[in-house]
GROMACS .gro file of C-alpha atoms in nm:
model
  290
    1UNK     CA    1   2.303   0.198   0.878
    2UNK     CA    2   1.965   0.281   0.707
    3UNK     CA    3   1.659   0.398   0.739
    4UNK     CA    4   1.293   0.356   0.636
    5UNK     CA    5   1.051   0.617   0.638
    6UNK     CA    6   0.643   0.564   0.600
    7UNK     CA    7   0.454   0.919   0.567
    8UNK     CA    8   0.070   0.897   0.626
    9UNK     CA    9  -0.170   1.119   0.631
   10UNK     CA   10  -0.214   1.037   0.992
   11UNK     CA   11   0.124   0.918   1.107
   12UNK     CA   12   0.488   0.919   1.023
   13UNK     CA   13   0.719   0.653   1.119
   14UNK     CA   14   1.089   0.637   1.081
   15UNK     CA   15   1.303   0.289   1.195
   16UNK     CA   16   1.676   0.229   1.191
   17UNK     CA   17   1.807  -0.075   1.057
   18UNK     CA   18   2.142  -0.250   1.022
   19UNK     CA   19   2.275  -0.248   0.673
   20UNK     CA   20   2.132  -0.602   0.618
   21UNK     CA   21   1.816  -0.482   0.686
   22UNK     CA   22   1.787  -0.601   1.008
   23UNK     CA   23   1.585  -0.315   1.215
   24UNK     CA   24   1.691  -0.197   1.558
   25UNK     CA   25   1.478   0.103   1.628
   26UNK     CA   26   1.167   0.260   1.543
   27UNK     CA   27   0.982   0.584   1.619
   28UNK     CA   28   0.671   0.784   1.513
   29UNK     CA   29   0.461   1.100   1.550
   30UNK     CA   30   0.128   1.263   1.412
   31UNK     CA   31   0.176   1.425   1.069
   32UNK     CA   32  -0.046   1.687   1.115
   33UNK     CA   33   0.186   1.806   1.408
   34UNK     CA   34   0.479   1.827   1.143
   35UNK     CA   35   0.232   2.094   0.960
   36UNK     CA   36   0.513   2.158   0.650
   37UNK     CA   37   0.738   1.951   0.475
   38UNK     CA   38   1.029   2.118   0.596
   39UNK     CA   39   0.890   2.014   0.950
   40UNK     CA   40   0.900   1.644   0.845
   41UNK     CA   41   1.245   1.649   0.707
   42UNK     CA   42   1.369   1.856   1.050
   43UNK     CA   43   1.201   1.633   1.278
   44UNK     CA   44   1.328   1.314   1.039
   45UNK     CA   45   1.673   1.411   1.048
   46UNK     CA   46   1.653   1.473   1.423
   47UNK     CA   47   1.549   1.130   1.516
   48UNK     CA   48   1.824   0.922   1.269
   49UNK     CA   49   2.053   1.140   1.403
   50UNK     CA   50   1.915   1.062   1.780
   51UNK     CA   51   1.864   0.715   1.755
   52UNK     CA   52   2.197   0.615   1.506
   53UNK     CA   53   2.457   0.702   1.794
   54UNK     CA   54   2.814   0.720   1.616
   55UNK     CA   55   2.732   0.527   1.298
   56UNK     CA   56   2.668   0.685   0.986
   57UNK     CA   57   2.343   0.633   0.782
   58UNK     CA   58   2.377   0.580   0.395
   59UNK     CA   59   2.040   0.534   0.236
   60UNK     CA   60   1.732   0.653   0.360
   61UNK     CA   61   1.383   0.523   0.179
   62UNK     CA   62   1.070   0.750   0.238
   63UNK     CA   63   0.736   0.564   0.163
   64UNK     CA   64   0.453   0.847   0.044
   65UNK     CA   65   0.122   0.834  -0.070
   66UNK     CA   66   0.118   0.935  -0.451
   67UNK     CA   67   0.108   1.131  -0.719
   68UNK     CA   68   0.497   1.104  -0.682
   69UNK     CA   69   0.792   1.207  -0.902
   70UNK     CA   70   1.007   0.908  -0.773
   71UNK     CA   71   1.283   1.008  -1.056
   72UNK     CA   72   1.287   1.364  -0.902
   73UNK     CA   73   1.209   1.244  -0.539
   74UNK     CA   74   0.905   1.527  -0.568
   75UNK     CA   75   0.591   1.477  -0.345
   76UNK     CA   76   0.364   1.606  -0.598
   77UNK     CA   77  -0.021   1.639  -0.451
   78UNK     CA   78  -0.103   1.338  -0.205
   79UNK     CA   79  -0.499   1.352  -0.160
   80UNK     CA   80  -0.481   1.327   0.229
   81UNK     CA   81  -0.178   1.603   0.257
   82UNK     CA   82  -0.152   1.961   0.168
   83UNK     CA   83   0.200   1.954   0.061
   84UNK     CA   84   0.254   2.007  -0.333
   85UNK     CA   85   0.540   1.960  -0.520
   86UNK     CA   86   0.782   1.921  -0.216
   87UNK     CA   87   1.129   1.788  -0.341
   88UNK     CA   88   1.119   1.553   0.002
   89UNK     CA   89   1.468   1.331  -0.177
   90UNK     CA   90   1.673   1.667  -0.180
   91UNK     CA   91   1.547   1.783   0.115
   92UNK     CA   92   1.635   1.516   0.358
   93UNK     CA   93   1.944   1.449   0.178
   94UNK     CA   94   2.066   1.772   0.253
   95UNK     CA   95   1.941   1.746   0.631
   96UNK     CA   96   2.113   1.402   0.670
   97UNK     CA   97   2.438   1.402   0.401
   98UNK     CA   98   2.278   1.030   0.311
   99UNK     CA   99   2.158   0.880  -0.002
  100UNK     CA  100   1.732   0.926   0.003
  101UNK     CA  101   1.493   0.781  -0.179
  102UNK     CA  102   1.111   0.828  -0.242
  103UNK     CA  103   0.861   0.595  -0.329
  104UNK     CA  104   0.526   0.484  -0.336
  105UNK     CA  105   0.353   0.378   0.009
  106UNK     CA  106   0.195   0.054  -0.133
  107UNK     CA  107   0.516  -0.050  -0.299
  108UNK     CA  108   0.691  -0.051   0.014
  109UNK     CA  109   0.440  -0.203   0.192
  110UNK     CA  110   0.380  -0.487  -0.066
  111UNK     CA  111   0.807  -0.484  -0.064
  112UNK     CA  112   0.727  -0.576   0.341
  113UNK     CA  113   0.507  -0.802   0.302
  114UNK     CA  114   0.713  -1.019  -0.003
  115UNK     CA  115   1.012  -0.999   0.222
  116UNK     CA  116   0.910  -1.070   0.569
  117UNK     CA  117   0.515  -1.090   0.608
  118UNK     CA  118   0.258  -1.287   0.395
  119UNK     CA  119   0.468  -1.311   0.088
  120UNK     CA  120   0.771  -1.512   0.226
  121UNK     CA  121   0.849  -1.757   0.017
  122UNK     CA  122   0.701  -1.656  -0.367
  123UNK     CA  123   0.865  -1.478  -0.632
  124UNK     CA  124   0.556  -1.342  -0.789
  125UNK     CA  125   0.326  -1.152  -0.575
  126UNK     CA  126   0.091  -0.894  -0.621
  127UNK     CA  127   0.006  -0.664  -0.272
  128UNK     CA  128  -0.302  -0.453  -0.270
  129UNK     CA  129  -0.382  -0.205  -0.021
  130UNK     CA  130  -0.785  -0.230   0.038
  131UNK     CA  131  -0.907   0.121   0.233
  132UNK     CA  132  -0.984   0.448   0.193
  133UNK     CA  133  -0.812   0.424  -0.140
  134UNK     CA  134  -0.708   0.085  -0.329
  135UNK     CA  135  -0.374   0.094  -0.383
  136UNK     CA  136  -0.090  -0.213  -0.505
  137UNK     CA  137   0.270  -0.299  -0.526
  138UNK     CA  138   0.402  -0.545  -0.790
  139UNK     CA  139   0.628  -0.844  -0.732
  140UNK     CA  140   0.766  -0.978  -1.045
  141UNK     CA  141   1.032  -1.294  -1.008
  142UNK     CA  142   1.121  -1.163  -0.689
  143UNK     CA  143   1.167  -0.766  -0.743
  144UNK     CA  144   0.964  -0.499  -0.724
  145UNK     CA  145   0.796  -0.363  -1.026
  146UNK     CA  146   0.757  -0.008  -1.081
  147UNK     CA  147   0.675   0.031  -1.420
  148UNK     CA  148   0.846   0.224  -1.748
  149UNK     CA  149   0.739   0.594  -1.505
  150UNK     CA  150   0.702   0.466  -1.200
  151UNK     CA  151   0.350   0.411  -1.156
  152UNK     CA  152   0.270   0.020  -1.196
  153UNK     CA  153   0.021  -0.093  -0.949
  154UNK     CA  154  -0.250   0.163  -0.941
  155UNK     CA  155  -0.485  -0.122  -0.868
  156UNK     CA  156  -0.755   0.090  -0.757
  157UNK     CA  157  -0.808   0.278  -1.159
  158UNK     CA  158  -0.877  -0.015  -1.342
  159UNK     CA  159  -1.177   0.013  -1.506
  160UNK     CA  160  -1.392  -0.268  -1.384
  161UNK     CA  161  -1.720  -0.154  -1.560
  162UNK     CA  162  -1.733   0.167  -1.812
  163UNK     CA  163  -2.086   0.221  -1.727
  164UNK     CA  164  -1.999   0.269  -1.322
  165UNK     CA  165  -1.964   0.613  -1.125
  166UNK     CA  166  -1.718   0.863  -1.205
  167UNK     CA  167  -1.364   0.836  -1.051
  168UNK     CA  168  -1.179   1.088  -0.901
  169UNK     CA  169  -0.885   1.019  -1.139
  170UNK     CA  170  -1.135   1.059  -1.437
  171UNK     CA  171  -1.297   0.768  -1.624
  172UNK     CA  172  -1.589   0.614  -1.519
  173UNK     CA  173  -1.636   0.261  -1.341
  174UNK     CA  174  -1.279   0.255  -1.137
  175UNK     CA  175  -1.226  -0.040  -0.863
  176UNK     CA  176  -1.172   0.194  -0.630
  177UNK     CA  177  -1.524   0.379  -0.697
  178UNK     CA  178  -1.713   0.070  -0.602
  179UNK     CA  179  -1.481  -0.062  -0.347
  180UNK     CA  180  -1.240   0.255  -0.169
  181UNK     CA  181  -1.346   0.313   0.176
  182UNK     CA  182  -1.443   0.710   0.101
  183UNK     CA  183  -1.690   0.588  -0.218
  184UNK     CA  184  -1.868   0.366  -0.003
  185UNK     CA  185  -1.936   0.619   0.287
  186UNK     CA  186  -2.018   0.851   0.025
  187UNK     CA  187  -2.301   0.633  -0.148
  188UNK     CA  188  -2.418   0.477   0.203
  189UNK     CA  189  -2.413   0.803   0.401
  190UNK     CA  190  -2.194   0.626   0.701
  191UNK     CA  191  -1.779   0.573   0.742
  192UNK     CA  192  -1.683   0.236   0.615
  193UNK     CA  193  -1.608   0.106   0.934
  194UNK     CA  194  -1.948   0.142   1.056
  195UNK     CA  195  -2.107   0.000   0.736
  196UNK     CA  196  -1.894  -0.336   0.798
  197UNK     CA  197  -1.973  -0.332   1.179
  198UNK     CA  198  -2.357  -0.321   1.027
  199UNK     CA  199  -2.312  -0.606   0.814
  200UNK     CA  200  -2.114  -0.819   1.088
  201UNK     CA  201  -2.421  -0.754   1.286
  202UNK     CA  202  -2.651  -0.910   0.993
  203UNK     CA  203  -2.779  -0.582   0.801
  204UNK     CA  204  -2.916  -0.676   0.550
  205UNK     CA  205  -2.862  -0.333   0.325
  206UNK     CA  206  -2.471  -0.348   0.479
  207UNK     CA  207  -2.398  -0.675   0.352
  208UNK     CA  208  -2.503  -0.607   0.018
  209UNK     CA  209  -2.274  -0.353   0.003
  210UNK     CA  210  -2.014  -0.514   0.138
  211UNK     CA  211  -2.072  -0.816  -0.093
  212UNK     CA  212  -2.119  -0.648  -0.374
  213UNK     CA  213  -1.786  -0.444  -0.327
  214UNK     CA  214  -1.572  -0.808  -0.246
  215UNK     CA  215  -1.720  -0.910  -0.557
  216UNK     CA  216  -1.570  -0.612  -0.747
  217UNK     CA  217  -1.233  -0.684  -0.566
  218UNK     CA  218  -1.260  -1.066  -0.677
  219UNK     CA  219  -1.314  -0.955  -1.045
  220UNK     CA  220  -1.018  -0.745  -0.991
  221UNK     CA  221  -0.807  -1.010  -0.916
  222UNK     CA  222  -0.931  -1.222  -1.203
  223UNK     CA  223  -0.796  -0.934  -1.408
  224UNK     CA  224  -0.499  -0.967  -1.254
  225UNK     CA  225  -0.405  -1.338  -1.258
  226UNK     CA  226  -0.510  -1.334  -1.619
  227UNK     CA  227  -0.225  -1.088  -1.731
  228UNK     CA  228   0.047  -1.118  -1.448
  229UNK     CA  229   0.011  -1.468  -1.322
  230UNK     CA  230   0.129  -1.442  -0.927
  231UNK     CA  231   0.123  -1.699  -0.701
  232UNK     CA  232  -0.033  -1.511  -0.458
  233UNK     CA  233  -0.246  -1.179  -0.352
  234UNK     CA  234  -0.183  -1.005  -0.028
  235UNK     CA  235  -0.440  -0.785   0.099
  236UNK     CA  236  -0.364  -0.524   0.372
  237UNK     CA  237  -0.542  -0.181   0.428
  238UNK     CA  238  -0.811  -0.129   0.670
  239UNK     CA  239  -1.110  -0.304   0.496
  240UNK     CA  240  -0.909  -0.616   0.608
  241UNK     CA  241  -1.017  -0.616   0.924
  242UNK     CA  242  -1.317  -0.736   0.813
  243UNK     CA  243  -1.132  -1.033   0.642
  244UNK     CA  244  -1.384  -1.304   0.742
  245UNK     CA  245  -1.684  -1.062   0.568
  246UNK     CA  246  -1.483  -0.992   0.244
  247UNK     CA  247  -1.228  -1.301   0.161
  248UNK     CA  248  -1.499  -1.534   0.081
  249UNK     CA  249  -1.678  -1.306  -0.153
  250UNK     CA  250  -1.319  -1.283  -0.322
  251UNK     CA  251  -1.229  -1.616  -0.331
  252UNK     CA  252  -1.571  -1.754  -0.449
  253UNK     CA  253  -1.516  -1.490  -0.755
  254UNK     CA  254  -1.170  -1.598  -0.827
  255UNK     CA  255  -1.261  -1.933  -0.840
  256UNK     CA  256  -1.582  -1.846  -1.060
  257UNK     CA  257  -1.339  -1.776  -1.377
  258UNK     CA  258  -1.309  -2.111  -1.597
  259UNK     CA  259  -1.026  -2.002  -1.756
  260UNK     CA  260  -0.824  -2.016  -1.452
  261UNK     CA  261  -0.772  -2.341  -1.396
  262UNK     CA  262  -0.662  -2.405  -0.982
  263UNK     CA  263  -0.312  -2.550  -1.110
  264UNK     CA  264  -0.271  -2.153  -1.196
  265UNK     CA  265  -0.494  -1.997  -0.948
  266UNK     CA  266  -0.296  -1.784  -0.684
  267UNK     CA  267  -0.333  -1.796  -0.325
  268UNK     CA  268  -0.526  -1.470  -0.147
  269UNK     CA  269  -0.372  -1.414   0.158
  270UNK     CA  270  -0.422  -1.173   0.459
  271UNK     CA  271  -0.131  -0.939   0.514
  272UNK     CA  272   0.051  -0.977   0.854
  273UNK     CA  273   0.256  -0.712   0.921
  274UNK     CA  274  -0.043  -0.427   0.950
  275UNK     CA  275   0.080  -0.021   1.002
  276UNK     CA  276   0.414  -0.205   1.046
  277UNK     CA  277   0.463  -0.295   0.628
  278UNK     CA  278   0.521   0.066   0.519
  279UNK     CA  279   0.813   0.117   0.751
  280UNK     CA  280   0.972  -0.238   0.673
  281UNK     CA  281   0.941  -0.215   0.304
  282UNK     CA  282   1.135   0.129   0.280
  283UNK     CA  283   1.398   0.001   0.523
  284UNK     CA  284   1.417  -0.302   0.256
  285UNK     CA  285   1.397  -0.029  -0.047
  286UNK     CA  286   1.683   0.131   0.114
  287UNK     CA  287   1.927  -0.226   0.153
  288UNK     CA  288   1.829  -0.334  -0.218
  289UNK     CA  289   1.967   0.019  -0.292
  290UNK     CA  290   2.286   0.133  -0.092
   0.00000   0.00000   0.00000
């Protein structure tokens, strides 16, 4: 058997899955109630070993929010938990006697999504995760792309204009400083999810925010087509919710470029799987490496 693992700030989830992938059971608890990494791994191990009955599990993927070592399998300093530098691979490994790996949370969730959500079908896809954070996973002819260290697909620290705001991961003008759910409720003095309520409701100042950042986002994707060619975007995250507020800003930017001609241009698609993506992209991690 395997397993998939998706660690949030907020919520763990662990599933089960046959060793084609195919899952068969799924559990999950509040992360804060796990308090220390060694409380993750203990409660982790507990659960595979409750819900796998008298079959043996061989690989185990763990999705994380980054900075990660994924060579070393070393949880280095996520922003939203206050474990550093916890060897989470070993750890579980030694808990469960099975092969674990750890990754990065919008990898597996973009590794969902091309495998059995929005992406079905294409080889080249790119997934970005549109919330507190903007995060992405790369799908290059039909595998996942993680880069020469491991780090491809930090969407959200392209520099989209030099002369923007400061980032928290140091240069100025990031994406994710003019479109990452904590900027915005920082410069509009309300949580993100009550600035796009306002602008559903016709606010005027809302909606110019909430343009402005899908027109960011759309410029970000322009970027994007221009030096990895997909065939199609898939958005997930939170912000998505407010899909019918945001994709048309997008789109109408995509479309704006002349040198991407619609023979080329990629699809943008909502993602379908929702809190669901993290859990079925490490349980896919885990098959493509048994």
């Amino acid at each position: 058997m395997l397993a998939g693992i998706d660690l949030g700030g907020t919520q763990v989830r662990v599933a089960l899955a046959r060793s084609d992938g195919k899952l068969v059971a799924s559990v999950r608890t509040k992360t804060p109630l796990l308090k220390t990494p060694q409380g993750l791994v203990d409660w982790a191990a507990a659960e595979i070993g409750r819900l796998r009955g008298n079959q043996k599990v061989t690989c185990i993927a763990i999705g994380a929010p980054g900075p990660i070592d994924v060579k070393r399998g070393v949880l280095v300093n996520p922003p939203n938990l206050p474990w550093k530098n916890a060897p989470l691979a070993a750890m579980l490994s030694r808990a469960t006697h099975a092969k674990v790996l750890l990754a990065n949370d919008a990898d597996m969730a973009g590794l969902g999504e091309f495998h059995h959500g929005a992406g079905r079908g294409t080889r080249h896809m790119i997934y970005i995760t549109w919330s507190t954070g903007v995060g992405g996973g790369l799908i290059i002819d039909g595998h996942l792309h993680r880069g020469a260290h491991g780090t491809a697909g930090e969407i959200g620290h392209m520099i989209i204009d030099p002369n923007g705001p400061l980032d928290t991961c140091g240069p100025f003008g990031c994406l994710e400083v003019f479109c990452g759910g904590a900027n915005l409720a920082k410069e509009t003095g309300r949580p993100a999810s009550e600035l796009f309520a306002a602008a559903a409701r016709g606010d005027k100042h809302a909606r110019m925010v909430v343009e402005r950042s899908a027109r960011y986002m759309g410029l970000a994707l322009i970027s994007l087509t221009n030096a990895i060619d997909p065939e199609m975007f898939v958005m997930g995250g939170g912000i998505t919710r407010s899909w019918r507020l945001v994709a048309p800003t997008m789109l109408e930017t995509l479309r704006s470029s002349p040198f991407i001609k619609p023979a080329r241009r990629p699809r943008l698609r909502r993602a379908r799987l929702g809190d669901r993506a993290g859990q079925v992209g490490a349980v896919e991690w885990a098959r493509i490496n048994q």
